[in-house]
Amino acid sequence: MKNLLTVFFLSLAVHTITAQELKLNDPLPVNTRIKKGVLKNGMTYYIYKTDVIKNVASYYIIQNVGSVLENDDQQGLAHFLEHMAFNGTKNFPGKGVLNTLQKHGAVFAKDINAYTAFDETVYNMDNIPTNVPGLIDTSLLILHDWADGLLLTEAEIDAERGVIKEEWRTRQNGYMRLFKKSLPAMFNNTKYADRMPIGLMSVVDNFKYKALRDFYHDWYRTDLQAIAVVGDVDVAEIEQKIQKLFSPIEAIKNPIERFVIQIPDNKVMLYNLGIDKEVATSTISFTINQPKSLKDETVADLKESLFSGMISRMLSSRLREISQKPDAPFVSASASFQSFARAKNNFGLLISPKPNNQVEAFKVALIELNRAVKFGFTQAEIDRTMAVYNNYYQTKISKIDQTPHAEIVNTIQKNYLENEAMTDMPKEYEIVKTIFATMTPKDLQDFIQKLYSPENRVLDVTGVEGENNLSEAAALQLIKQVENDATITAYTDEFVGKTLISGLKIKAGKIKSEKVNKEIGSTRFVLSNGVVVDYTFTDIEKNNVLLEAASFGGNSLVKDADLPSAAMVSTLMGMSGLGDYNATDLRKVLAGKNANARIGISDLEENISGMTTTKDIETLLQMIHLQFVKPRFDQDSFKVLLNNLDNSLIQRKNDIAYKMEDSITTTLYGFNNPRKRLFDEKYIKDISFEKIKAIYLERFKNPADFTFFIAGDISKEDLKPLLEKYIASLPTTKKKEKWQDNSVSWLKGTNKKEIFMAMEDPKATVRIAFKNPFTYSLKNTYVLKAFQDVLENRLLETLREQEGGTYGASVFSSLPKRPKQIASFYVYFDCDPDKVDKLVAIVHEEIEKIRKGDIDKEDLDKVLTSYLKDLKEEKEYTNYGLNVMYDYTIEGYNRNDAANNLDLINSVTPQDVQKLVNTILDKAESFEFIFKPQK
């Protein structure tokens, strides 16, 4: 005992000394694993070695150039230039960039992409193989050309004008129009307000070639460019290659200043009310702009970031607690502190009021914000939030070698564009622990009082026609009233010292048998209650454990009349909490733990899925235990669910996309099909609390009807006693269920229809589908997917690149094993109404060409290579081990056997694809719906 006390007091002394040594002006510890350098021409580069995915690397070029740099007559050129990077460079003319990378399995829009924002343009090539001779050099050469080698030919520029216009058309809807209207208030009438990255179509249609070339010359320059290479590479080798390849690019003489837009302060609250015919529900955004430094970050900056994050989390928790009450005036509300513009942050509230409740919703949320300002936060709230942060850091550090490429690049990007520190995570955590040790509730209250400034306020209201929309005068009056309300009292929190299974008596069972499956390397445990658990140890992702429990039956065993209730089972269970705790208290119980479980019911299956860390596996299994023996059905949560569904119905009322879906459903299945119902008032009326409860208890009454799969970084010896305590103790029966075939046929085999709809921004939407019985096999699933991707690539080339008629066409395909084996494919795109007939004809022409055997072997090889690439990469994740066991037990094949994937992919031929397409199209059932604007 004496020794323990000595250790304790020594630890306390060290911690106290550390706390005293906290120096707010000290720089943050740098992550030395990220190699950063600057070439003589001003170009910055970053290199990070990681084998989180072996033998691949991701390549980025970060351009410190966005739409805010455009002149009035250049609106849209920053974004246009991004598109042109894929339409011809010095070393990769035409579609050379895409063609080169696709040969190695990269997929456009998935592995190869770019985006343009107000302040930056970023290009990426993700997960490109590093073990292919010369491909590293090729990838760097592409970055080089994006930096200084765009061809910008007149033919390609003209071809891309239509594509940009169709991108604009596809993205135009009520929400986008309202967003654009909000910009002057959001950005206080600065240049941001007039620089939507998509630009003006009048500029896109008419700009001179020289204007784009001048923009490229002026802004794509070495002092505004950074190269990032992240992956399984040799850092010294990559650095040498970058220096050799990029140093010869000359720096621009007398460059135009890269200015940063400053959002000016405002003493009077800025206000915007936006109403759109296609938006039927309201939102309220109340924010307060905050200063943001672009100087080198210090410990003081970390402390402020920590405080703002904690405050946002605790305030959001309070607002969520209110939203879970039936009489709450809002569907949801949250607080946030986030980066707003290059030189601003903002703190504030986002509220989704219930219909005709805007004023009350704003008032209630504002009271909660002011409660925190006046009285701060309770010690219990603070302790739970610190536990969340401690858990976050501990988990991140334990998985530091598994950090995804995108997360590393995000750190690099923020460093380059906003001068955010690239910190050493373990050392940063030591500082955080020291901050926690000295932090008091008053510190957090002082900080939120600083955030809640009377100046720099912005209120943006999405209104609804016919409602009592929150006016500027009403909002100002409410703010004054709440801020001077002496009746507001401190928040109380009496939830302390409880555990997930407090008071629950569990009688452990036994593991009856344990058998190793040598074929897939798993272990099967048969428990004393008849439950079967398949387990695989894998530390491919450190400190990560996944669970899946699956049983056949699902909605196929639910009466037609009860299907609306069945559809809400998962949602209500997630809202109700678990065991003795409602959702609010459950979050408090689980604070600082990484464990979550979710139940689901699909057409043919019910399942429980869970994920956790090694240290919290017991918590996850406790949650699974409670799902069976003590599920929670909360009446108040059900009332909230019905309120939310009513709000969703109102939201859908004017939404064109939902109207299209309903039109297709009623055409194919009629208005009264019990298994293909529309989401309407009658649907909501048929949802019953008692039916939801009965369906859950029926679907999840017998754990022995489930097969449990557990894969991850948990040893067998650590897992076994937990299985005995929490899974073998579950009550079971010997009843096993099977799914039923309740599939529904279309009313007609051929459906062709033009549907005219009122819309604010005219566009046509095309949906085409074919289906036919087809034998399920693993080989056939690959053949069908190959057809899908070959067709999508051809439509990209014809509809988008040649015709400039659409931003892109999507193709989806399906070949289920059960309940019926039917192959289908589906084509979807938006386009110019004046071009729709021509584009639809091209779709049918391309399908017919493939049917006749016009399949380029090189095109097929590109998509097959992408499957091989995906196959290799998916083995780098814990989920692969889970899927191996599931497929072996449920689907009856070994995913690890090359004969079931690798060999099948390599065996796919153009003849296979042609034969499949002929079979699908021969006397196929089909539909062709073309939605057009009313004239």
XYZ file of N, CA, C and O in Angstrom, residues 515-590:
304
model
N -13.607 -24.821 -32.561
C -13.023 -25.523 -33.702
C -12.432 -24.521 -34.689
O -13.073 -23.539 -35.051
N -11.211 -24.813 -35.119
C -10.531 -23.946 -36.076
C -10.923 -24.338 -37.493
O -10.901 -25.517 -37.851
N -11.302 -23.353 -38.272
C -11.583 -23.557 -39.695
C -10.287 -23.255 -40.450
O -9.933 -22.103 -40.670
N -9.571 -24.305 -40.831
C -8.269 -24.127 -41.466
C -8.379 -23.471 -42.836
O -7.435 -22.825 -43.312
N -9.525 -23.637 -43.470
C -9.680 -23.100 -44.826
C -9.653 -21.574 -44.846
O -9.068 -20.958 -45.738
N -10.308 -20.958 -43.854
C -10.339 -19.488 -43.839
C -9.638 -18.904 -42.610
O -9.607 -17.677 -42.434
N -9.096 -19.751 -41.743
C -8.321 -19.269 -40.608
C -9.141 -18.688 -39.478
O -8.626 -17.898 -38.679
N -10.405 -19.064 -39.384
C -11.259 -18.566 -38.314
C -11.454 -19.631 -37.249
O -11.081 -20.795 -37.429
N -12.058 -19.226 -36.151
C -12.410 -20.157 -35.080
C -13.910 -20.091 -34.851
O -14.476 -18.991 -34.769
N -14.536 -21.263 -34.746
C -15.966 -21.298 -34.460
C -16.181 -21.724 -33.016
O -15.734 -22.784 -32.588
N -16.906 -20.874 -32.277
C -17.316 -21.210 -30.913
C -18.797 -21.579 -30.937
O -19.613 -20.808 -31.455
N -19.127 -22.736 -30.398
C -20.524 -23.089 -30.169
C -20.775 -22.926 -28.680
O -20.107 -23.564 -27.859
N -21.722 -22.076 -28.325
C -21.965 -21.745 -26.928
C -23.033 -22.658 -26.325
O -23.788 -23.323 -27.045
N -23.096 -22.680 -25.009
C -23.996 -23.602 -24.307
C -25.464 -23.343 -24.599
O -26.300 -24.227 -24.429
N -25.794 -22.133 -25.058
C -27.184 -21.826 -25.390
C -27.487 -22.023 -26.872
O -28.562 -21.650 -27.354
N -26.529 -22.591 -27.616
C -26.745 -22.877 -29.029
C -26.292 -21.786 -29.980
O -26.323 -21.965 -31.199
N -25.859 -20.646 -29.458
C -25.383 -19.569 -30.324
C -24.036 -19.953 -30.933
O -23.171 -20.515 -30.259
N -23.872 -19.621 -32.225
C -22.625 -19.882 -32.937
C -21.909 -18.557 -33.175
O -22.516 -17.589 -33.652
N -20.619 -18.508 -32.822
C -19.810 -17.308 -33.024
C -18.579 -17.683 -33.847
O -17.791 -18.539 -33.438
N -18.426 -17.064 -35.003
C -17.209 -17.224 -35.802
C -16.290 -16.033 -35.524
O -16.744 -14.876 -35.535
N -15.019 -16.325 -35.312
C -14.073 -15.287 -34.872
C -12.782 -15.372 -35.669
O -12.264 -16.462 -35.945
N -12.268 -14.227 -36.038
C -10.966 -14.133 -36.692
C -10.142 -13.032 -36.031
O -10.625 -11.901 -35.879
N -8.930 -13.360 -35.639
C -8.020 -12.319 -35.145
C -7.338 -11.674 -36.337
O -6.786 -12.334 -37.211
N -7.392 -10.348 -36.373
C -6.624 -9.605 -37.371
C -6.260 -8.250 -36.787
O -7.122 -7.535 -36.265
N -4.986 -7.906 -36.852
C -4.565 -6.583 -36.402
C -4.098 -5.745 -37.589
O -3.246 -4.870 -37.455
N -4.658 -6.050 -38.761
C -4.336 -5.250 -39.949
C -4.677 -3.779 -39.680
O -4.018 -2.871 -40.160
N -5.743 -3.557 -38.876
C -6.053 -2.232 -38.333
C -5.948 -2.356 -36.811
O -6.777 -3.007 -36.186
N -4.933 -1.753 -36.259
C -4.701 -1.849 -34.824
C -5.906 -1.297 -34.045
O -6.532 -0.310 -34.449
N -6.200 -1.973 -32.926
C -7.200 -1.455 -31.987
C -8.568 -1.289 -32.634
O -9.296 -0.348 -32.341
N -8.930 -2.201 -33.519
C -10.206 -2.118 -34.225
C -10.889 -3.483 -34.184
O -10.274 -4.494 -34.512
N -12.153 -3.510 -33.775
C -12.919 -4.756 -33.699
C -14.293 -4.519 -34.299
O -14.960 -3.520 -33.986
N -14.721 -5.438 -35.163
C -16.034 -5.359 -35.800
C -16.868 -6.577 -35.440
O -16.335 -7.678 -35.267
N -18.176 -6.390 -35.364
C -19.099 -7.479 -35.070
C -20.283 -7.414 -36.016
O -20.761 -6.327 -36.369
N -20.746 -8.566 -36.436
C -21.970 -8.672 -37.237
C -22.711 -9.912 -36.779
O -22.117 -10.977 -36.580
N -24.016 -9.789 -36.560
C -24.871 -10.939 -36.262
C -26.000 -10.938 -37.273
O -26.660 -9.912 -37.471
N -26.201 -12.068 -37.946
C -27.159 -12.108 -39.049
C -28.080 -13.314 -38.934
O -27.662 -14.396 -38.522
N -29.340 -13.091 -39.315
C -30.340 -14.155 -39.288
C -31.302 -13.953 -40.447
O -31.720 -12.823 -40.729
N -31.661 -15.008 -41.125
C -32.613 -14.899 -42.233
C -34.033 -14.707 -41.717
O -34.396 -15.190 -40.635
N -34.824 -14.024 -42.497
C -36.221 -13.754 -42.168
C -36.594 -12.374 -42.637
O -37.230 -12.187 -43.665
N -36.181 -11.367 -41.866
C -36.373 -9.980 -42.256
C -37.826 -9.606 -42.503
O -38.760 -10.196 -41.953
N -38.016 -8.628 -43.363
C -39.361 -8.148 -43.664
C -40.183 -9.147 -44.461
O -41.396 -8.976 -44.590
N -39.522 -10.171 -45.004
C -40.282 -11.174 -45.761
C -41.250 -11.933 -44.851
O -42.215 -12.530 -45.331
N -41.009 -11.917 -43.539
C -41.883 -12.601 -42.588
C -42.833 -11.637 -41.877
O -43.513 -12.016 -40.924
N -42.852 -10.380 -42.341
C -43.726 -9.363 -41.760
C -44.964 -9.206 -42.629
O -44.874 -9.191 -43.856
N -46.129 -9.091 -41.989
C -47.371 -8.893 -42.736
C -47.308 -7.602 -43.544
O -46.728 -6.607 -43.106
N -47.952 -7.604 -44.712
C -47.942 -6.423 -45.567
C -48.403 -5.171 -44.812
O -47.806 -4.102 -44.939
N -49.452 -5.319 -44.029
C -50.019 -4.161 -43.333
C -49.059 -3.587 -42.295
O -49.192 -2.429 -41.893
N -48.100 -4.405 -41.848
C -47.172 -3.968 -40.804
C -45.852 -3.437 -41.358
O -44.968 -3.051 -40.584
N -45.705 -3.404 -42.664
C -44.424 -2.987 -43.250
C -44.040 -1.546 -42.911
O -42.859 -1.273 -42.670
N -44.979 -0.591 -42.870
C -44.568 0.760 -42.440
C -43.957 0.761 -41.048
O -42.972 1.458 -40.797
N -44.522 -0.021 -40.139
C -43.958 -0.109 -38.786
C -42.597 -0.792 -38.820
O -41.655 -0.368 -38.131
N -42.467 -1.843 -39.637
C -41.192 -2.559 -39.746
C -40.087 -1.635 -40.236
O -38.932 -1.739 -39.808
N -40.438 -0.711 -41.136
C -39.440 0.209 -41.691
C -38.896 1.172 -40.642
O -37.830 1.761 -40.837
N -39.616 1.326 -39.527
C -39.215 2.274 -38.489
C -38.562 1.604 -37.285
O -38.205 2.274 -36.319
N -38.448 0.282 -37.301
C -37.906 -0.425 -36.142
C -36.502 0.066 -35.804
O -36.199 0.438 -34.665
N -35.619 0.062 -36.779
C -34.232 0.460 -36.538
C -34.151 1.902 -36.048
O -33.402 2.213 -35.116
N -34.939 2.793 -36.650
C -34.906 4.207 -36.265
C -35.372 4.397 -34.831
O -34.725 5.097 -34.042
N -36.507 3.775 -34.474
C -37.018 3.948 -33.114
C -36.059 3.361 -32.087
O -35.840 3.952 -31.024
N -35.481 2.211 -32.393
C -34.556 1.615 -31.433
C -33.339 2.513 -31.208
O -32.823 2.628 -30.100
N -32.872 3.159 -32.262
C -31.756 4.086 -32.120
C -32.120 5.317 -31.316
O -31.284 5.891 -30.609
N -33.390 5.730 -31.382
C -33.848 6.918 -30.652
C -34.209 6.612 -29.210
O -34.183 7.499 -28.354
N -34.562 5.356 -28.922
C -35.103 5.008 -27.609
C -34.043 4.834 -26.537
O -34.336 4.925 -25.345
N -32.814 4.536 -26.929
C -31.788 4.222 -25.949
C -31.643 2.718 -25.803
O -31.934 1.952 -26.726
N -31.247 2.272 -24.614
C -30.990 0.848 -24.413
C -31.067 0.533 -22.915
O -30.581 1.305 -22.082
N -31.676 -0.591 -22.603
C -31.759 -1.003 -21.204
C -32.509 0.014 -20.373
O -33.634 0.399 -20.702
N -31.885 0.475 -19.306
C -32.534 1.434 -18.403
C -32.381 2.883 -18.854
O -32.892 3.794 -18.192
N -31.707 3.115 -19.951
C -31.317 4.479 -20.296
C -31.959 4.960 -21.599
O -31.909 4.263 -22.620
N -32.506 6.169 -21.546
C -32.957 6.780 -22.789
C -31.728 7.214 -23.589
O -30.592 7.084 -23.132
N -31.967 7.732 -24.791
C -30.845 8.041 -25.684
C -29.896 9.068 -25.070
O -28.674 8.976 -25.237
N -30.452 10.051 -24.365
C -29.611 11.080 -23.739
C -28.713 10.476 -22.683
O -27.498 10.715 -22.647
N -29.310 9.671 -21.789
C -28.519 9.065 -20.714
C -27.554 8.007 -21.241
O -26.474 7.814 -20.683
N -27.954 7.325 -22.302
C -27.068 6.312 -22.876
C -25.773 6.949 -23.368
O -24.682 6.399 -23.179
N -25.890 8.126 -23.974
C -24.683 8.823 -24.425
C -23.790 9.187 -23.236
O -22.572 9.175 -23.340
N -24.410 9.515 -22.126
C -23.628 9.848 -20.936
C -22.932 8.610 -20.380
O -21.773 8.672 -19.961
N -23.638 7.478 -20.376
C -23.039 6.229 -19.902
C -21.846 5.844 -20.764
O -20.824 5.345 -20.263
N -21.978 6.072 -22.073
C -20.945 5.631 -23.011
C -19.873 6.689 -23.262
O -18.988 6.468 -24.103
